[in-house]
Coordinates of C-alpha atoms and ligand atoms in Angstrom, one line a residue:
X15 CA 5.6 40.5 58.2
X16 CA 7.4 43.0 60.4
X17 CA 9.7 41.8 63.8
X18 CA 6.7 43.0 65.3
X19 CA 4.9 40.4 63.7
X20 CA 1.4 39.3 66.0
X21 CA 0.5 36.7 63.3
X22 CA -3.3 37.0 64.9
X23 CA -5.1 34.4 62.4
X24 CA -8.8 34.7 63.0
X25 CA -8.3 38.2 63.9
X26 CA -11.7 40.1 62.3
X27 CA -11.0 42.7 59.6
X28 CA -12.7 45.5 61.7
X29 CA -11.3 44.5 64.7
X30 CA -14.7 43.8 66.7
X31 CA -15.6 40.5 68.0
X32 CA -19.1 39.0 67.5
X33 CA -20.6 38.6 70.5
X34 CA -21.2 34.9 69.8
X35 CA -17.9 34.4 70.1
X36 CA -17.5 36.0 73.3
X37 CA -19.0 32.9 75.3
X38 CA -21.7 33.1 77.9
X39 CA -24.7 34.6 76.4
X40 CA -24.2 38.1 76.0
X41 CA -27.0 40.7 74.8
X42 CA -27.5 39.5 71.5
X43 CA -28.3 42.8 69.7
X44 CA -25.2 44.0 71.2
X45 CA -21.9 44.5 69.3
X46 CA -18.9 44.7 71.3
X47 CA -15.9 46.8 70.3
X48 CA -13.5 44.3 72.1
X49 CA -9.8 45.1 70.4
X50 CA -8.2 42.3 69.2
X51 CA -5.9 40.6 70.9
X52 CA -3.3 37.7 70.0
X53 CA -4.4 34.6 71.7
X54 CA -2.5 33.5 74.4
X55 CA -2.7 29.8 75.7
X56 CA -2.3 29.5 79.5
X57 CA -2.5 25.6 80.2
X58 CA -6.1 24.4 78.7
X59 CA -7.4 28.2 78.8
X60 CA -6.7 31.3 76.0
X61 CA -5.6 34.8 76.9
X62 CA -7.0 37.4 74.1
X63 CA -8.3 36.3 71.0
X64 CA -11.5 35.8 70.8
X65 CA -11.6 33.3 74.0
X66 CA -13.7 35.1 76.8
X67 CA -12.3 37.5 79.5
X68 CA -10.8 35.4 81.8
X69 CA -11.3 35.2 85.6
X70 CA -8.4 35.2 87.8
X71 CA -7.4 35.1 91.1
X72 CA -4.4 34.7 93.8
X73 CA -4.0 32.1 97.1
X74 CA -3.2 33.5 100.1
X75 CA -2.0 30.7 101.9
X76 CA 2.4 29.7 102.4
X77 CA 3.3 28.0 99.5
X78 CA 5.3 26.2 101.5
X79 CA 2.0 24.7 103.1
X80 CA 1.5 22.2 99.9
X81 CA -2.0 20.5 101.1
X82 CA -3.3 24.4 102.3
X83 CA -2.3 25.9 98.5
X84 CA -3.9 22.7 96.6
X85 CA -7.1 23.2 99.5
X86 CA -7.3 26.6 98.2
X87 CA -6.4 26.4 94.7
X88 CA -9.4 24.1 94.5
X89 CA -11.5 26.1 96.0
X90 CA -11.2 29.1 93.7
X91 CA -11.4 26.7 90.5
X92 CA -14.8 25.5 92.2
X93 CA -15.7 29.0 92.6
X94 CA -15.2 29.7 89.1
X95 CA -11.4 30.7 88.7
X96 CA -9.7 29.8 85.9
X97 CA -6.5 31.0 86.6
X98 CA -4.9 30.7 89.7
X99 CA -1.6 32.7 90.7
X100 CA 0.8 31.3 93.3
X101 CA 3.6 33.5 94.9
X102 CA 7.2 32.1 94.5
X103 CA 9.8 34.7 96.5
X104 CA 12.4 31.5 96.8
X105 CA 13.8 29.1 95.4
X106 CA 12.1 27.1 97.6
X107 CA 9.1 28.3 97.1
X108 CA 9.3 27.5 93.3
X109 CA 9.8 23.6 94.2
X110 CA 7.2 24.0 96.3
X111 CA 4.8 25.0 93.6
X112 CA 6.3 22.4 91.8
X113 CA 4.6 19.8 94.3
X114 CA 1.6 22.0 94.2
X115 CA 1.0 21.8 90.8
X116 CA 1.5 17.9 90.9
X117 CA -1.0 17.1 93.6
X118 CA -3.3 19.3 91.6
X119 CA -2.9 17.2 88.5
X120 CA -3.7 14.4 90.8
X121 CA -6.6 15.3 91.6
X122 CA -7.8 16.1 88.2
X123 CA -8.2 19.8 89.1
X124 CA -7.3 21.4 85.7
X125 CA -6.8 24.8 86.3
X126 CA -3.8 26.5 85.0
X127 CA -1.1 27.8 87.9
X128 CA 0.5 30.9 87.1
X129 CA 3.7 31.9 89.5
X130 CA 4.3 35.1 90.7
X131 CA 8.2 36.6 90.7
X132 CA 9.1 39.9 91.8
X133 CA 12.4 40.9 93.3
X134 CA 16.1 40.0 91.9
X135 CA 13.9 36.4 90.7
X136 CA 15.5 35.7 87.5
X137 CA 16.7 32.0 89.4
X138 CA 13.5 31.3 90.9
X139 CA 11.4 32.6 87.8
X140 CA 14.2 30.0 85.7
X141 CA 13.2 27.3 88.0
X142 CA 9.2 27.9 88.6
X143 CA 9.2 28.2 84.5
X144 CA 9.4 24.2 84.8
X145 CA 6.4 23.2 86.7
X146 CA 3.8 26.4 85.4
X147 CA 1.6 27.6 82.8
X148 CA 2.8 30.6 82.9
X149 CA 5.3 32.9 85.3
X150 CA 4.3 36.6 85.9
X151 CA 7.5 38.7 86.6
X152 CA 7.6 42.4 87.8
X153 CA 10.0 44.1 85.4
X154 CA 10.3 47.0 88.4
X155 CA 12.0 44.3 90.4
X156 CA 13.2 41.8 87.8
X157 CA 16.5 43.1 87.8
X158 CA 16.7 45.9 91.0
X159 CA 18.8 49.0 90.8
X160 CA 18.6 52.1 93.1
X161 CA 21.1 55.5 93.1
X162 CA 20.0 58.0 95.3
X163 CA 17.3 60.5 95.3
X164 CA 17.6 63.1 92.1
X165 CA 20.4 60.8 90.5
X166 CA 20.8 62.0 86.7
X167 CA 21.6 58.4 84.6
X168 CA 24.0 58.9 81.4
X169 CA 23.2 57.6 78.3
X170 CA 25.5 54.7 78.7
X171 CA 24.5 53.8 82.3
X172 CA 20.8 53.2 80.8
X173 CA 22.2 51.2 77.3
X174 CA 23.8 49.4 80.9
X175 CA 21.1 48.4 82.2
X176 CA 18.9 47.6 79.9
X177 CA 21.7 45.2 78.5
X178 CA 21.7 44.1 82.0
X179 CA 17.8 43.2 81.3
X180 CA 18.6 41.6 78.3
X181 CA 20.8 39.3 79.5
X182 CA 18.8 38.2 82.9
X183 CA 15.8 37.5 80.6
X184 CA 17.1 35.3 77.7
X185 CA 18.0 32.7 79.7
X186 CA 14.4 32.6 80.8
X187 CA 13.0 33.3 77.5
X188 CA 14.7 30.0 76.4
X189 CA 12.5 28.1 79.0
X190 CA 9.4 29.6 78.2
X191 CA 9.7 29.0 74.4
X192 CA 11.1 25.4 75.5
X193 CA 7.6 24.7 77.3
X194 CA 5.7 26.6 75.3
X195 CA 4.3 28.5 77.9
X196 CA 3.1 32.3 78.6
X197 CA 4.8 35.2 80.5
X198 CA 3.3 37.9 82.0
X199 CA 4.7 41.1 82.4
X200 CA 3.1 42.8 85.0
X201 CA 4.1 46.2 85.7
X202 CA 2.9 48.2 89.0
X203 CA 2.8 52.0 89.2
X204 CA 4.4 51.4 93.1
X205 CA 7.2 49.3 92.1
X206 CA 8.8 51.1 88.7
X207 CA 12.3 50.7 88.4
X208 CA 14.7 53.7 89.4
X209 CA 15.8 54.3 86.2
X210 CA 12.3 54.7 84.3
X211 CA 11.0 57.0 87.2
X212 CA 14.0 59.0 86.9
X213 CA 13.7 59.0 82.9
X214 CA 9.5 59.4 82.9
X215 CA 8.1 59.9 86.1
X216 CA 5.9 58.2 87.9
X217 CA 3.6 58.4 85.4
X218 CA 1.0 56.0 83.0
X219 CA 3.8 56.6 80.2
X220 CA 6.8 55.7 82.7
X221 CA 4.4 52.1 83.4
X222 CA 4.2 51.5 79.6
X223 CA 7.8 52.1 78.6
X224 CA 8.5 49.5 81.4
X225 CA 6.4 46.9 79.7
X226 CA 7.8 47.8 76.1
X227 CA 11.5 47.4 77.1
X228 CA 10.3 43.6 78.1
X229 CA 8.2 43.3 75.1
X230 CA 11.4 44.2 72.9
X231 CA 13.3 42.1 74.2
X232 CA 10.8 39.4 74.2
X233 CA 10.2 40.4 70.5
X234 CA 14.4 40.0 69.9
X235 CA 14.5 36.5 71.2
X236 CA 11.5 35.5 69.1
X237 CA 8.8 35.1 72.1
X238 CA 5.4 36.3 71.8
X239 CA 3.4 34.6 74.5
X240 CA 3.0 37.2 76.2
X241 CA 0.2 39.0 78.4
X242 CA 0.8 42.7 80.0
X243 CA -0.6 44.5 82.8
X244 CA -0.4 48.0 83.6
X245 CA -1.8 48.3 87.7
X246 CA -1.9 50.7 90.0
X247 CA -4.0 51.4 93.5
X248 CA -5.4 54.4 91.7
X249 CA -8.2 53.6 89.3
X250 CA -8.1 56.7 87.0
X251 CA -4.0 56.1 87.2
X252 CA -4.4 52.3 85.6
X253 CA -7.0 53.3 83.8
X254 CA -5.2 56.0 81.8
X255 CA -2.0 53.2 81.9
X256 CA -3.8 50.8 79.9
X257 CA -5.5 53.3 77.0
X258 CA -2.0 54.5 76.7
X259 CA -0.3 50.8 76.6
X260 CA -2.9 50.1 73.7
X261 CA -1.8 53.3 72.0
X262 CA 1.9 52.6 72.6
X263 CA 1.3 48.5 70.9
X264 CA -0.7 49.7 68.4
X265 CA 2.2 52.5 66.8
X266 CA 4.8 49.2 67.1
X267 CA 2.3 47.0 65.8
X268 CA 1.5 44.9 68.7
X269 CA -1.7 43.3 70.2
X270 CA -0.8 41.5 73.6
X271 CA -3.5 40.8 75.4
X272 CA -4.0 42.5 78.4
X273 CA -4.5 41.7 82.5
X274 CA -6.9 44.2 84.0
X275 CA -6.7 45.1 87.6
X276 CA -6.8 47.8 90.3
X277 CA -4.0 46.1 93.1
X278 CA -4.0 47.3 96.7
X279 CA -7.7 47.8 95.8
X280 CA -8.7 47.3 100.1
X281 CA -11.7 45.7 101.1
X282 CA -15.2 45.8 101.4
X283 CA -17.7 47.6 99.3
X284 CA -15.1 50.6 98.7
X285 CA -12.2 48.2 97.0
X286 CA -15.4 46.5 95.1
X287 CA -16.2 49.8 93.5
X288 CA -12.7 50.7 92.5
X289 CA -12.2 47.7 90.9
X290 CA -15.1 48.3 89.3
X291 CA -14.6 51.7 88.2
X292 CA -11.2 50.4 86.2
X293 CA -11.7 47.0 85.0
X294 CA -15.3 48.1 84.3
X295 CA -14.2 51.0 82.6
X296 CA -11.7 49.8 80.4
X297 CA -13.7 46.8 78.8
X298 CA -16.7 48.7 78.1
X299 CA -13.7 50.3 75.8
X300 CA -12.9 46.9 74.3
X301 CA -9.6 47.2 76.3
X302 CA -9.0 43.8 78.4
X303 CA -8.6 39.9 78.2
X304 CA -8.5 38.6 81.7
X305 CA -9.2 40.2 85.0
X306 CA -8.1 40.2 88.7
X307 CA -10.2 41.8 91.5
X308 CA -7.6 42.2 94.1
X309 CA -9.5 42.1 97.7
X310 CA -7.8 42.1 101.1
X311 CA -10.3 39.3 101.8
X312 CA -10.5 35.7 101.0
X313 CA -9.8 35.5 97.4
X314 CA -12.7 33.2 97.4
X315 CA -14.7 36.5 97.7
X316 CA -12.8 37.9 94.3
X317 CA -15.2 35.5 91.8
X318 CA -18.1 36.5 92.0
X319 CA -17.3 40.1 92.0
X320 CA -15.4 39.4 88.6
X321 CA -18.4 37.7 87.2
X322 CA -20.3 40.7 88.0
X323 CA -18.4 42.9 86.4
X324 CA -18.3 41.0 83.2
X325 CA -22.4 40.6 83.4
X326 CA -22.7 44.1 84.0
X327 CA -20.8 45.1 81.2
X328 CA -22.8 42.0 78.8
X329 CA -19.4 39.9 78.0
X330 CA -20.1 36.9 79.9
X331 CA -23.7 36.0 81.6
X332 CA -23.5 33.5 84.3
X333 CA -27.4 34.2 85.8
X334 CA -30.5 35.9 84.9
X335 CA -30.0 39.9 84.2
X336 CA -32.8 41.5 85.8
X337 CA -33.8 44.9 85.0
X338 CA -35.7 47.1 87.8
X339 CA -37.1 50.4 88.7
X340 CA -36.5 51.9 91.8
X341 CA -40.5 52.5 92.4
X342 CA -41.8 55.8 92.8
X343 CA -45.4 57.5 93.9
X344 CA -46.7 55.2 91.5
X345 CA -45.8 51.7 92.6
X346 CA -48.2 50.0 94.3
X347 CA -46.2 47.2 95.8
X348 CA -43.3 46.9 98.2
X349 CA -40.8 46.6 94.7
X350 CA -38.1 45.3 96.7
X351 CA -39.7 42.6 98.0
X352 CA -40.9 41.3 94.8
X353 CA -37.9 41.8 93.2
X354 CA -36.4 39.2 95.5
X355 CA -38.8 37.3 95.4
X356 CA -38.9 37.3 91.6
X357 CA -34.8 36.9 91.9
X358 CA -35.2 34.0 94.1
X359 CA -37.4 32.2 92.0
X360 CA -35.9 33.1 88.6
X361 CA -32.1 34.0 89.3
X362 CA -30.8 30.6 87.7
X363 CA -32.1 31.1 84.5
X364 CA -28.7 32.0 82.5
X365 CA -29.6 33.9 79.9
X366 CA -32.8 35.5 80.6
X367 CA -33.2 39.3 81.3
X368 CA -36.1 40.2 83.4
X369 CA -38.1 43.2 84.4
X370 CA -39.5 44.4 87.7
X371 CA -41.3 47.2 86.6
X372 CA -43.3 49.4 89.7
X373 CA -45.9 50.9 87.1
X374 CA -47.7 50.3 83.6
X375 CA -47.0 54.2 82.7
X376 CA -43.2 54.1 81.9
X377 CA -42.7 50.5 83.3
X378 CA -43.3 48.5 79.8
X379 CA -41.7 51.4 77.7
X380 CA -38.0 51.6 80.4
X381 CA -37.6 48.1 80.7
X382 CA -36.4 48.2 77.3
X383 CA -35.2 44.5 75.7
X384 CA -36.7 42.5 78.3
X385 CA -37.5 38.8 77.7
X386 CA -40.3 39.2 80.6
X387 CA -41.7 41.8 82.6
X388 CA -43.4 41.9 86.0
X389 CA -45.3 45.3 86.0
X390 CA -47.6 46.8 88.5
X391 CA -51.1 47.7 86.9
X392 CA -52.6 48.9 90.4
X393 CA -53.8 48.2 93.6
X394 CA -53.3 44.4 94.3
X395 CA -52.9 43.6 90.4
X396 CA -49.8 43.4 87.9
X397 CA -49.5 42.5 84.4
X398 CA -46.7 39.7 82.8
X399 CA -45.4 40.8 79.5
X400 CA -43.7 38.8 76.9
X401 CA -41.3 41.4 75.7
X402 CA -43.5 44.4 75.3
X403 CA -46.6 42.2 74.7
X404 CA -49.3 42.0 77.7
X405 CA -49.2 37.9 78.1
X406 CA -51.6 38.2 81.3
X407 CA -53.6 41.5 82.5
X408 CA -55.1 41.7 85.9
X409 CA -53.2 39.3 88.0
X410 CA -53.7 39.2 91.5
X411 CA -50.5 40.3 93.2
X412 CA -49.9 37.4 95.2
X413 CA -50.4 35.0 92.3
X414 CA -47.3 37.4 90.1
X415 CA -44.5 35.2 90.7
X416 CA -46.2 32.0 90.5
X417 CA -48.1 33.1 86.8
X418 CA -44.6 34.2 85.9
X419 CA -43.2 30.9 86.2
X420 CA -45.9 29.2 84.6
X421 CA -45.6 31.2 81.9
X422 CA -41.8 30.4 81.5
X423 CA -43.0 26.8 81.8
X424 CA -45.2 27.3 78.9
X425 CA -42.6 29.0 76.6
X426 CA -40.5 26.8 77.2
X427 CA -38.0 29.1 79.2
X428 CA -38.0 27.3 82.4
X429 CA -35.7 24.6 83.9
X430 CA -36.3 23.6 87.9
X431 CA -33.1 25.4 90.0
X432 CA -29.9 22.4 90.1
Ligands
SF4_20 S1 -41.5 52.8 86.1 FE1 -43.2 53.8 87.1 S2 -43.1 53.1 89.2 FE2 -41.1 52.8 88.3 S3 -39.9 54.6 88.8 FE3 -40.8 54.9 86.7 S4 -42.7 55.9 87.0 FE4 -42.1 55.2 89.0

């Protein structure tokens, strides 16, 4: 095996991952080109492989403010998180999360803590590295050198610096592969070091070569738990960062999992599409192992737009997928309030897709795989369909969601909401 060795066992031949494997209860006809990625344990969770794309999030509170962090650390684990990052900009701070990560233990709350490091942290990120699953360090900032505006670097002042790296990151690499526990290297297209802009631009490529300098080294020292990330507030700017990072692994024969995530994203419905746009864009690619929707809200907010994203795109179901049309001339009922009221009744059945459908003319033919539809026939009547078979013709209207649920009942496809 090469120095580049990824020794992936389990990895499939043809590099796609069944979507049984993919947990939840994806669209089973579907076949997901997911690339392969070595797995990555983060305390009792995996990174890449073929564990499901992770959820994760950030706290917002002081992490000096113990019992506030724990409060909301807890929450996002109840919310669904399964990773939780904690900032660490002191020394401080690191003990702090040290305390953090204690109490949590105490209280049986079991979701890995990742700290966050960014500038000049090689001390902190040496003394955080004790009480994590895993530390996230910027290489931008890692180790943070600035010449003035249009400064040309020799050859020797870059061999320099990235000696410089070298050296700052050993001494943590020995921690890491003392604890056994994962680094990520989490590069922002904001916060690129002086000498890479100066050398690539700020550019997708510049963001990669910042990553692959860490990786080598990492490599060097014999230290492969490793995730990457390639952000940036840009969705088409990470987006084209992350193809080119798989690109870039692939010709040195690596397969790190990667962190998905538009940063500085805003709030709102706006920051909720963007994220969309590039997480959502980049997994239906295969490309992407765990993912962070950055809001300037309460992180609390973040879950469920992740879990969205990840139902959208069929890699992790975590309610009913309902299908719909948007009613036309045609429909004879106020669609939108059936839909919710169809929703209501029916949105806890994991696993289930369902169909609203506003007419029997293209209604059974669009709603495609269904397990169930709810068409309108006419006037003050709809039809249930089993898949594309009519299960009951003629029903009253106001009877539609009730039949629907009795015949759920008799498949065998119902459970009462928890
Ligand atoms: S399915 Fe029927 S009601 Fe719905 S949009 Fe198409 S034609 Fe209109």
């Amino acid at each position: 095996m090469s120095s580049h060795d990824t020794a992936d066992s389990g990895s499939p031949a043809n590099g796609v991952i069944s979507p049984a494997a993919l947990g939840g209860s994806p669209i089973p006809e579907m076949e997901y080109p997911r690339r392969w990625t070595r797995p990555v344990k983060v305390g009792s969770f995996t990174i890449g492989g073929m564990a499901p794309v992770l959820v994760q999030s950030m706290i917002t509170e002081d992490t000096r403010n113990i019992d506030a962090c724990v409060r909301q650390v807890t929450q996002l684990y109840e919310a669904g998180c399964e990773l939780v990052r904690v900032t660490a900009p002191t020394l401080r701070d690191a003990d702090c999360i040290g305390r953090i990560k204690e109490e949590l233990d105490r209280r049986e709350v079991p979701v890995p803590l990742v700290a966050d490091v960014h500038h000049e942290g090689q001390q902190i990120a040496l003394q955080v590295a004790k009480y994590v699953d895993k530390v996230r360090i910027n290489p931008g900032l890692y180790v943070f050198r600035k010449k003035s505006a249009g400064y040309e670097y020799t050859d020797d002042e870059i061999r320099e610096q990235q000696e410089l790296i070298e050296e700052q990151l050993v001494p943590l690499i020995t921690v890491l592969k003392e604890r056994d526990i994962a680094l990520r290297i989490g590069v922002n297209h904001g916060s690129l070091s002086d000498r890479l802009t100066v050398m690539y631009g700020d550019t997708p490529e510049g963001m990669c070569q910042s990553a692959l300098e860490f990786l080598e080294i990492c490599e060097r020292h014999g230290y492969r738990n490793l995730v990457i990330s390639l952000k940036a507030s840009r969705a088409a700017v990470m987006i084209q960062a992350n193809r080119l990072m798989v690109k870039r692994m692939e010709e040195r024969g690596m397969s790190y999992p990667l962190h998905l995530g538009v940063t500085e994203a805003g709030d709102g419905q706006y920051a909720r599409i963007k994220s969309t746009i590039g997480i959502g864009t980049l997994l239906a690619e295969g490309i992407g192992d765990t993912i962070r929707v950055s809001l300037a809200e309460d992180p609390i907010h973040e879950i469920p737009v992740c879990y969205e994203i990840l139902q959208g795109i069929g890699l992790r179901r975590t309610k009913t997928e309902f299908i719909a049309c948007p009613g036309c001339g045609r429909t004879k009922f106020d669609l939108p309030t059936v839909l919710n009221e169809v929703r209501n009744a029916t949105g806890h059945l994991k696993g289930l897709n369902i169909a609203v459908m506003g007419c029997i003319v293209n209604g059974p033919g669009e709603m495609a795989d269904a397990d169930y539809g709810y068409v309108g026939k006419g006037v003050g009547l709809i039809s249930l369909y089993r898949g594309h078979e009519v299960v009951k013709n003629m029903v009253p209207a106001d009877r539609g969601v009730s039949e629907l649920i009795a015949l759920l009942q008799a498949d065998g496809r119902w459970e009462d909401p928890a």
